[in-house]
Tab-separated table of C-alpha atoms and ligand atoms in Angstrom:
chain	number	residue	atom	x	y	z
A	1	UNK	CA	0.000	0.000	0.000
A	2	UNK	CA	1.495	4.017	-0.589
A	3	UNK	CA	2.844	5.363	2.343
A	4	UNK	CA	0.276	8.457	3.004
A	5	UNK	CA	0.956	10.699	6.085
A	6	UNK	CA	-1.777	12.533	7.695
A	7	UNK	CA	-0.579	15.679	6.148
A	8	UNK	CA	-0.894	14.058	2.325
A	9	UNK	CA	-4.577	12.634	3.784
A	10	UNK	CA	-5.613	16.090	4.703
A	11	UNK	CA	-4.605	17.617	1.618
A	12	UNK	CA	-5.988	14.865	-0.719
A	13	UNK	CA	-8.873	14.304	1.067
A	14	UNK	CA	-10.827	17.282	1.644
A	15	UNK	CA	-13.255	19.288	0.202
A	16	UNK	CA	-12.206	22.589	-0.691
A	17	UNK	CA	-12.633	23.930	2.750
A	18	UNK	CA	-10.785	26.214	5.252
A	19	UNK	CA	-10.209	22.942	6.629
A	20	UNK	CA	-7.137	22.104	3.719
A	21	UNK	CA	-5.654	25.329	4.714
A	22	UNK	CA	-1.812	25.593	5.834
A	23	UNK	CA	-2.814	26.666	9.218
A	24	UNK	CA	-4.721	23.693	9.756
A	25	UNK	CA	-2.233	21.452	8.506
A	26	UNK	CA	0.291	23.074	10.597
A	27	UNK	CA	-1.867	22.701	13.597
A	28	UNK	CA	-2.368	18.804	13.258
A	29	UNK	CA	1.380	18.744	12.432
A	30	UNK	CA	2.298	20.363	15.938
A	31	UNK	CA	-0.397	17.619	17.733
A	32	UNK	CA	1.484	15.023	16.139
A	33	UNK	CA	5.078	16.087	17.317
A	34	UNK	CA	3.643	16.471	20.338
A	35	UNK	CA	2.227	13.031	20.494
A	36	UNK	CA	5.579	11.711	19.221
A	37	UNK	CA	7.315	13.350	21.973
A	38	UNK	CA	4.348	12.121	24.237
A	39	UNK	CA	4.852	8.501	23.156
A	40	UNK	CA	8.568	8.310	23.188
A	41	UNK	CA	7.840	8.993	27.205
A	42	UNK	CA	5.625	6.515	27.327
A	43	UNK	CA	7.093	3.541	26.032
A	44	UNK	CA	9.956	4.189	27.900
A	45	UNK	CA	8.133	4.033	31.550
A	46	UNK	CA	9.445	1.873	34.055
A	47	UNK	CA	13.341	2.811	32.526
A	48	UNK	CA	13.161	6.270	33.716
A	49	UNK	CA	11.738	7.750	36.850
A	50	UNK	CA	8.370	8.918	34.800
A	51	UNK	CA	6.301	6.410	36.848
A	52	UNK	CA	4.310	7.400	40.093
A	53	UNK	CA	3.024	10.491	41.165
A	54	UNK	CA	3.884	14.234	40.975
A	55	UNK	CA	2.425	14.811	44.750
A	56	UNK	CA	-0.220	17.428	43.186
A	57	UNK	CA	-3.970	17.154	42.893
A	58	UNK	CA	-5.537	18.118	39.688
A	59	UNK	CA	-8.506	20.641	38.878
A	60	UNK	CA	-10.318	17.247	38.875
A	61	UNK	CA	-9.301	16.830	42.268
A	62	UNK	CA	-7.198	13.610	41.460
A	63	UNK	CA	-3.327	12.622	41.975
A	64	UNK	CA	-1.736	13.782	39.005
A	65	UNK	CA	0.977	11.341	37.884
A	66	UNK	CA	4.522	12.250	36.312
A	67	UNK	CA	3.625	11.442	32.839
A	68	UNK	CA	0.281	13.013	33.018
A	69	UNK	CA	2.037	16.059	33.821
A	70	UNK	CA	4.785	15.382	31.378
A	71	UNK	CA	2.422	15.083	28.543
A	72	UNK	CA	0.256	18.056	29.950
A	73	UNK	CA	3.317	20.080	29.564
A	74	UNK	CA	4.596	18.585	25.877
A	75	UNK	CA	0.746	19.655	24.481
A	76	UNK	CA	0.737	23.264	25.944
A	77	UNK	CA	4.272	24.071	25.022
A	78	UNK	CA	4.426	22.815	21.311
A	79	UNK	CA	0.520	24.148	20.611
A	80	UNK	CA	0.899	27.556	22.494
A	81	UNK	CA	4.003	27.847	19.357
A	82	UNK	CA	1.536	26.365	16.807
A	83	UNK	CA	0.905	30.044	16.008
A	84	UNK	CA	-2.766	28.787	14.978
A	85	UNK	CA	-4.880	29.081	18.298
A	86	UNK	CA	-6.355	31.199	19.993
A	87	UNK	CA	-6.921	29.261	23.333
A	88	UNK	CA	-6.768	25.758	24.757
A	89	UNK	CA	-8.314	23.622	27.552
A	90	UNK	CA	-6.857	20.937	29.235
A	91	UNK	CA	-8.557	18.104	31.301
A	92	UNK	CA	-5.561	18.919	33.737
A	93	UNK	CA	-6.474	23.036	34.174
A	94	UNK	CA	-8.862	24.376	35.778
A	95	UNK	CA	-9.135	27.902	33.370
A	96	UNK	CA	-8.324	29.093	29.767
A	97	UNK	CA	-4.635	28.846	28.543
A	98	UNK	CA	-4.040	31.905	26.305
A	99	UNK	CA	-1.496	32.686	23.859
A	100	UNK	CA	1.077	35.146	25.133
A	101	UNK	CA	0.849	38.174	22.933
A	102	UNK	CA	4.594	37.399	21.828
A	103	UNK	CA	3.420	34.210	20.428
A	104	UNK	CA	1.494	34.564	17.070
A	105	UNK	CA	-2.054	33.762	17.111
A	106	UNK	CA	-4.665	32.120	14.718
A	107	UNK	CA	-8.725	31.507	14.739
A	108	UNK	CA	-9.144	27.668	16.183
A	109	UNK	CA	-9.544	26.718	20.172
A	110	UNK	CA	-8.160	23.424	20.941
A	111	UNK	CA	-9.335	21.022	23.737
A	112	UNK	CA	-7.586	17.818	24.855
A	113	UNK	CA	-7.039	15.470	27.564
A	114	UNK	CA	-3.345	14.889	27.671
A	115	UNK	CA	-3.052	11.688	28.809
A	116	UNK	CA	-6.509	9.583	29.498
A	117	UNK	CA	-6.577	6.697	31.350
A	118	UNK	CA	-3.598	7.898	33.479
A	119	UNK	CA	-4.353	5.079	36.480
A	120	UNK	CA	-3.145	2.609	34.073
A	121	UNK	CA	-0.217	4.117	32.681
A	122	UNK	CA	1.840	2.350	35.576
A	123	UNK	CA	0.826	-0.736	34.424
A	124	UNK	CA	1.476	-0.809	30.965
A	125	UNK	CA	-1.949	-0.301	29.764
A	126	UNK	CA	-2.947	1.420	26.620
A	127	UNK	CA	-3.552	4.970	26.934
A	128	UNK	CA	-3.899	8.313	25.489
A	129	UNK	CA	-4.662	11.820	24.056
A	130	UNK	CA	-8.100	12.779	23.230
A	131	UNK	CA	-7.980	16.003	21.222
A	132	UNK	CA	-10.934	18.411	19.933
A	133	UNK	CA	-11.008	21.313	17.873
A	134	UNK	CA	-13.742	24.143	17.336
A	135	UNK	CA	-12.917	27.875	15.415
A	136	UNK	CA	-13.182	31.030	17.120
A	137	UNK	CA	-16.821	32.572	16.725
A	138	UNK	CA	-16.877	35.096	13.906
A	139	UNK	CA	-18.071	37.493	16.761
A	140	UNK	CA	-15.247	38.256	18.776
A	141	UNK	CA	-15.152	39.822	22.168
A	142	UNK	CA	-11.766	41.213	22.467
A	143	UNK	CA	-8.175	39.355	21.624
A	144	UNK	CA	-8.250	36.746	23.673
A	145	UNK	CA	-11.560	34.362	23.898
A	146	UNK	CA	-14.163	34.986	26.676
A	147	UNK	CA	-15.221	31.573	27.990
A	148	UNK	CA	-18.036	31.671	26.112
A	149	UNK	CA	-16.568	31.622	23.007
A	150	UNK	CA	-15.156	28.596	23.908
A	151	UNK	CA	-18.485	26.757	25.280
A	152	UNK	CA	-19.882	26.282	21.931
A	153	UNK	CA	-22.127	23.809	21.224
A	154	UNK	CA	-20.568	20.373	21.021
A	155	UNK	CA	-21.872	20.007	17.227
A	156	UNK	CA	-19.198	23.056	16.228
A	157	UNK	CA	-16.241	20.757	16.713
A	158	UNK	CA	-14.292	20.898	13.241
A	159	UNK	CA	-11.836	18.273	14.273
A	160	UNK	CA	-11.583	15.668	17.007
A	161	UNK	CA	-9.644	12.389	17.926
A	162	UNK	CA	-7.381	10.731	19.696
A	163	UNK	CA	-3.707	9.401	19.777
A	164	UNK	CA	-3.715	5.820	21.305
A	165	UNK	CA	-0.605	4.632	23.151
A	166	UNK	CA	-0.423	0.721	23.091
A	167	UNK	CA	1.202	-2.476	21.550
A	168	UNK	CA	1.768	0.436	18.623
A	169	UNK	CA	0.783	4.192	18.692
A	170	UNK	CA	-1.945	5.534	16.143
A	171	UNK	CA	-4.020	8.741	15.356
A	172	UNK	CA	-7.380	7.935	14.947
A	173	UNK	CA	-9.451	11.545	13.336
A	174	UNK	CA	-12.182	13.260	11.564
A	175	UNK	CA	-12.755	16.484	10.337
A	176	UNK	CA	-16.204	15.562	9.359
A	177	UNK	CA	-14.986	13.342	6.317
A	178	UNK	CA	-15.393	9.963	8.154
A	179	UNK	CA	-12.649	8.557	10.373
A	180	UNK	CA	-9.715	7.205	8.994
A	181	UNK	CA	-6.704	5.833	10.837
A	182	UNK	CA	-2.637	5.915	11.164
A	183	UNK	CA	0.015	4.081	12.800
A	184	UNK	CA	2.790	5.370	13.565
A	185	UNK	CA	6.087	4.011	12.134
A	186	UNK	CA	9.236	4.543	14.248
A	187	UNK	CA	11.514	3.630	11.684
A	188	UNK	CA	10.686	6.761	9.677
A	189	UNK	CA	8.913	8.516	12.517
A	190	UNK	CA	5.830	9.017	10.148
A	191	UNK	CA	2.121	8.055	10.722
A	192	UNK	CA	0.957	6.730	8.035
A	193	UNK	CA	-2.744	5.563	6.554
A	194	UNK	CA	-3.285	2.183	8.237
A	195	UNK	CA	-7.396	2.619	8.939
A	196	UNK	CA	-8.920	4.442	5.678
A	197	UNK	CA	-12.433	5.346	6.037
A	198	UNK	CA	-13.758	3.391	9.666
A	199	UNK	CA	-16.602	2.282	10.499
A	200	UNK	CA	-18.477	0.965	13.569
A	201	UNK	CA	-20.832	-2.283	12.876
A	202	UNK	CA	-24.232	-1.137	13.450
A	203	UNK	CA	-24.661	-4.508	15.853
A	204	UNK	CA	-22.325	-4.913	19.118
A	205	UNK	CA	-21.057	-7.770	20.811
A	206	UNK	CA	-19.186	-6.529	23.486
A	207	UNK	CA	-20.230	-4.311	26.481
A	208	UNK	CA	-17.801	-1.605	28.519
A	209	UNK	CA	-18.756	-0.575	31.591
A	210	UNK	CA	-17.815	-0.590	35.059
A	211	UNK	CA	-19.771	-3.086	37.496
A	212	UNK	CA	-18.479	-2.166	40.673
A	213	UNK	CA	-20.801	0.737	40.501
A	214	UNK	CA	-24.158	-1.362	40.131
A	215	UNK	CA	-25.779	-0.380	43.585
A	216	UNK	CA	-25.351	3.560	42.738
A	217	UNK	CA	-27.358	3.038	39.216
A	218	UNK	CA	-31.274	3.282	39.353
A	219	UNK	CA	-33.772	0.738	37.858
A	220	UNK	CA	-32.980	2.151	34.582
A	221	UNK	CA	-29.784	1.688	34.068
A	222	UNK	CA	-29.533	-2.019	35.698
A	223	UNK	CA	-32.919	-2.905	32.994
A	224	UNK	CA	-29.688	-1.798	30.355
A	225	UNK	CA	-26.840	-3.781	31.694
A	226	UNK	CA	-29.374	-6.547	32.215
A	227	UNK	CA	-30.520	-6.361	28.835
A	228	UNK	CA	-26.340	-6.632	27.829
A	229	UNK	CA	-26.324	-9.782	29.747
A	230	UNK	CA	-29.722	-11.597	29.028
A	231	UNK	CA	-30.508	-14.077	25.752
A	232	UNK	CA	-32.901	-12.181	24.764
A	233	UNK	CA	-30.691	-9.372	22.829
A	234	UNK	CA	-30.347	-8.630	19.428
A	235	UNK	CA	-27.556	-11.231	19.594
A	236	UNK	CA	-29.446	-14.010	21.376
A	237	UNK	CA	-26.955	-14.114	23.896
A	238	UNK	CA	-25.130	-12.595	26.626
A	239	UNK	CA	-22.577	-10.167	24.922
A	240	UNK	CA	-18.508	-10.002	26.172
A	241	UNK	CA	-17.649	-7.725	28.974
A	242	UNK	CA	-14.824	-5.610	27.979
A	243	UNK	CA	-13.588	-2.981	30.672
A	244	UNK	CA	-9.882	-1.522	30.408
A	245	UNK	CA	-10.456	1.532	32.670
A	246	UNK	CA	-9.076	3.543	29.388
A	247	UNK	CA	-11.697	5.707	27.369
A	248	UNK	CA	-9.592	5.835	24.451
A	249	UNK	CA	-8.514	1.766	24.822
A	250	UNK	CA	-11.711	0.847	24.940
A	251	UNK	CA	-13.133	3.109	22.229
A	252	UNK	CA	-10.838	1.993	20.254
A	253	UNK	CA	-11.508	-1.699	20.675
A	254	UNK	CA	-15.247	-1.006	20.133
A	255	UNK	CA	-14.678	1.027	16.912
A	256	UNK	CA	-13.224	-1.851	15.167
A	257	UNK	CA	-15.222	-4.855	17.117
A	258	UNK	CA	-18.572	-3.240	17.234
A	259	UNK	CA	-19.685	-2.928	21.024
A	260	UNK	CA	-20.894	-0.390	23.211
A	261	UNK	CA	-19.010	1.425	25.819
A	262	UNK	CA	-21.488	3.119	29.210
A	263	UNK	CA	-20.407	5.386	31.746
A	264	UNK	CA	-23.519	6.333	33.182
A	265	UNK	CA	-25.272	8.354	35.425
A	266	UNK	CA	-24.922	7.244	39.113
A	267	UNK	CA	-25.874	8.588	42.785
A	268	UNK	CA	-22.233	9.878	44.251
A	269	UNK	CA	-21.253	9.775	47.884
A	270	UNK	CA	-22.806	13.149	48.539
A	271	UNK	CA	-26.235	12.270	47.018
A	272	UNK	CA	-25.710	14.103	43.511
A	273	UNK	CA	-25.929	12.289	40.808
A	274	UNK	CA	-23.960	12.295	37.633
A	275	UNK	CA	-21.701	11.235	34.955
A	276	UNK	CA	-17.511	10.823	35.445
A	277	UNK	CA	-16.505	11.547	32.024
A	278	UNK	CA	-15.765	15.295	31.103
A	279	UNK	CA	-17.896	16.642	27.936
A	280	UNK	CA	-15.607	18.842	26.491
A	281	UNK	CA	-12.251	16.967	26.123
A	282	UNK	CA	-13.760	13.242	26.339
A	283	UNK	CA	-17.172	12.624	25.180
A	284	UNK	CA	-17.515	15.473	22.960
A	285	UNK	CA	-14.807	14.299	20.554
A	286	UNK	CA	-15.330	10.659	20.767
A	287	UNK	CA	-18.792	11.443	19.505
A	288	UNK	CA	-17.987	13.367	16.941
A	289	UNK	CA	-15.757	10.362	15.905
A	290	UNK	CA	-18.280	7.904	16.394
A	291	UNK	CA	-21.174	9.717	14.400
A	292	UNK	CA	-18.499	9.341	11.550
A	293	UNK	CA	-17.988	6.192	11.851
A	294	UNK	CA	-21.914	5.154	11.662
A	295	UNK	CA	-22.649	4.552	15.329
A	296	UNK	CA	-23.641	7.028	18.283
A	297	UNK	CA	-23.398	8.686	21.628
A	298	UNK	CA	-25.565	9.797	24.105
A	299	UNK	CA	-26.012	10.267	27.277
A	300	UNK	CA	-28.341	7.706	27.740
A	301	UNK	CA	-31.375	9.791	25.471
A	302	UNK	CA	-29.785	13.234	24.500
A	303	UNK	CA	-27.286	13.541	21.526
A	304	UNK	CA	-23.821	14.095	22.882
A	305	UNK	CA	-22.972	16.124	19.892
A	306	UNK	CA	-26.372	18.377	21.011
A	307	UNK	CA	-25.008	19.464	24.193
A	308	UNK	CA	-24.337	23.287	24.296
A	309	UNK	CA	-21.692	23.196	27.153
A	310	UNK	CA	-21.999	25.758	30.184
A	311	UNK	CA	-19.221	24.765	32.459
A	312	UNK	CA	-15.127	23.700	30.989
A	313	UNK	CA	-15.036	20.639	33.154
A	314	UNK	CA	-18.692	19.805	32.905
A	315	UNK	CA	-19.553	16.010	33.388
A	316	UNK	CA	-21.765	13.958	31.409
A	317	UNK	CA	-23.013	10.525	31.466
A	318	UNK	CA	-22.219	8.437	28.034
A	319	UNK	CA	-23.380	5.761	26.135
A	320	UNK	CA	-20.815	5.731	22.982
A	321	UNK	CA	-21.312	2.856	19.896
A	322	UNK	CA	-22.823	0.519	17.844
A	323	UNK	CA	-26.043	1.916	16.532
A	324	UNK	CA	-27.928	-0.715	17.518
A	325	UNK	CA	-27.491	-0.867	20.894
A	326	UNK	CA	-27.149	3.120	21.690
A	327	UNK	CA	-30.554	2.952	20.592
A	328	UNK	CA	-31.926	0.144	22.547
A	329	UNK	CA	-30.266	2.113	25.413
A	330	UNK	CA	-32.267	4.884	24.863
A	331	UNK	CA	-36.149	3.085	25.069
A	332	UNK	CA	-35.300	1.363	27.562
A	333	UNK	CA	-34.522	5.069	29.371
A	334	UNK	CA	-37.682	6.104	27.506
A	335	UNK	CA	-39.882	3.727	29.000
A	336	UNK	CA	-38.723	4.388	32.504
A	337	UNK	CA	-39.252	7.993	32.125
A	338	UNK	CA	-42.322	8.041	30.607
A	339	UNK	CA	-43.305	5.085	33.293
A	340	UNK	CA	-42.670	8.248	35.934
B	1	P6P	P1	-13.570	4.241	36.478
B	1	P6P	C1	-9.787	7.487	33.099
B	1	P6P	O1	-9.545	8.121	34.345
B	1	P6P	C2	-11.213	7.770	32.697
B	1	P6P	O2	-11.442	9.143	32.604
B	1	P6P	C3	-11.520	7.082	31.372
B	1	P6P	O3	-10.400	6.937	30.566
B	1	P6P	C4	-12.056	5.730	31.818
B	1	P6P	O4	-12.971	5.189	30.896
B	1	P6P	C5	-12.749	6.053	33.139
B	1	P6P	O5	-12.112	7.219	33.658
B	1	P6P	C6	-12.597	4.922	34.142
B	1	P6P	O6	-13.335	5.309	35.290
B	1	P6P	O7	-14.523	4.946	37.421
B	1	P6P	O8	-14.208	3.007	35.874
B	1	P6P	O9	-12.205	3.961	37.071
C-alpha cells in the first residue's frame, strides 16, 4: 500500500474547505510532534523515573501522575508555538490557557485530555490523548476568547480524535470526512494511513462498563446492563464484557469490534448524581468520531454532539457505539421515564 501521512490525507482528502488550509495542517502537524514526543515517554516508563506520582492534585481533584504532567506540559508548550490558536483547555487546568501576545495567534480553540486513562499508565496499559477542535466565533469579544466563546455547542467541533498509546501508537481523526486511521512508524517517525475510512458495525457484541458501581445506578440503568447480559438481545446471547479503565482503549476496541461502551449516570457519595466523564475533552470528541464512523453517543437519550456546554469541566453521562445498541439504550430510558 502508498505510504500516506496525515498531512498528504488532509490535503488529498478534503473538500475545498478552510479545513485544507496551511494553518490547519500546521496545527495537526504540531499535535502530532507532540504526540511523538508524548509517546517516546511513554514507552519508555518503568526505565526512567516517569512512573508514580507528581504529589499534586488536579482541577479534577485527582493525583496527578509524572507522565500526566509530562504530557500536559509537551501539548501546551508545542501548541501555544503552533501560532494557529487562539486558546486551549486541558482536562488537567482548571481555566483558559491563552497565547502570550509574543506568540502569534490564529482563529481555532483546541481542547484535549493529555493523557486519558492515566491510572493505568503504571501498568502498561494502553492509553492516550483525546484532542478536539472548534474555530473562534466570527463574533469576537476582544483578543483573547471569553469563555463563552469557547463553550460552543458540542456540534461546532471541526476536528476531534485521539492518539492511542499501546502495543503500537496511532491517530485515529475526523474532520467531518469519516474517520480514517494511522500508525505510527518509528523507523521513519511518520504516521501513516493504516485505517482508511472506519466504520463501527451497526450490531455490538461486546459491552464496557464498570460493574463495581451497580448499587449507585437506578432501575434504569440495571434494565440496560441486564438487557447486555440476558438471551434475549439482538444477539441471542449474553454479549462479552470488555472494561480496560481507558476511554480511548476501549473506544478503540469497540470502533473496530462493534460494542458499546457506558459510563452512566450514578448517585455519588454526597447524594448528587452524575456522569464521570468530562464533555468537552472526552465525550464530545469521541462522539464526533463515532457519528463518523456510523454509530452514536448519548447520554443515555440526549445527543452528545447536542449538548451546548456551560461549564469547561462539565460532566456527562455516556453511552458511545454501535447503533444498535445506543438505541436500545435509549427506550429502555424512555420507557422508565415516561413510566414516571
Ligand atoms: P472508572 C480514566 O480516568 C477515565 O477518565 C476514562 O479513561 C475511563 O474510561 C474512566 O475514567 C474509568 O473510570 O470509574 O471506571 O475507574
Amino acid at each position: 500500500m502508498s505510504q500516506v501521512t496525515v498531512t498528504e490525507h488532509l490535503l488529498l482528502h478534503q473538500k475545498k474547505t478552510p479545513m485544507a488550509t496551511g494553518r490547519f495542517t500546521s496545527l495537526i502537524n504540531e499535535l502530532i510532534l507532540s504526540a511523538k514526543i508524548i509517546s517516546r515517554e511513554v514507552t519508555k516508563a518503568g526505565l526512567v523515573d516517569v512512573l508514580g506520582f507528581t504529589g499534586d492534585t488536579n482541577v479534577q481533584g485527582e493525583k496527578v501522575r509524572k507522565l500526566d504532567e509530562f504530557a500536559n506540559n509537551v501539548l501546551i508548550h508545542r501548541m501555544r508555538r503552533s501560532g494557529v490558536l487562539c486558546a486551549m483547555a486541558s482536562e488537567e487546568n482548571g481555566d483558559l490557557i491563552h497565547i502570550s501576545g509574543d506568540l502569534p495567534r490564529g482563529d481555532y480553540i483546541l481542547i484535549f485530555d493529555p493523557l486519558d486513562g492515566s491510572s493505568n499508565i503504571d501498568v502498561n496499559v494502553s492509553i492516550g490523548t483525546i484532542f478536539s477542535i472548534y474555530r473562534r466565533p466570527l463574533k469576537k469579544t476582544g483578543d483573547k476568547p471569553s469563555m463563552q466563546e469557547v463553550l460552543q455547542s458540542c456540534d461546532k467541533q471541526i476536528c476531534s480524535g485521539y492518539f492511542i498509546y499501546g502495543s503500537s501508537t496511532m491517530m485515529v481523526y475526523t474532520t467531518g470526512e469519516g474517520v480514517h486511521g494511522f500508525t505510527l512508524d518509528p523507523s521513519v517517525g511518520e504516521f501513516l494511513l493504516s485505517h482508511e475510512d472506519m466504520k463501527i458495525p451497526d450490531q455490538g457484541k461486546i459491552y464496557s462498563v464498570n460493574e463495581a458501581y451497580w448499587n449507585s445506578w437506578d432501575p434504569a440503568t440495571k434494565e440496560v446492563l441486564a438487557h447486555f447480559k440476558s438471551t434475549t438481545n439482538n444477539l441471542g446471547q449474553p454479549y462479552s464484557s470488555r472494561y480496560i479503565g481507558s476511554l480511548v482503549a476501549d473506544f478503540h476496541r469497540n470502533l473496530l469490534y462493534g460494542g458499546i461502551f457506558m459510563y452512566p449516570a450514578r448517585t455519588l457519595d454526597d447524594g448528587s448524581k452524575g456522569g464521570k466523564l468530562r464533555l468537552l475533552c472526552e465525550a464530545a470528541p469521541m462522539a464526533f468520531l463515532v457519528e463518523q464512523a456510523g454509530g452514536l453517543a448519548t447520554d443515555g437519550t440526549q445527543r452528545i454532539l447536542d449538548y451546548k456546554p456551560t461549564e469547561l469541566h462539565q460532566r456527562v453521562p455516556l453511552f458511545i457505539g454501535s447503533r444498535n445498541d445506543v438505541e436500545k439504550v435509549a427506550e429502555i430510558y424512555t420507557k422508565h421515564q415516561e413510566q414516571k
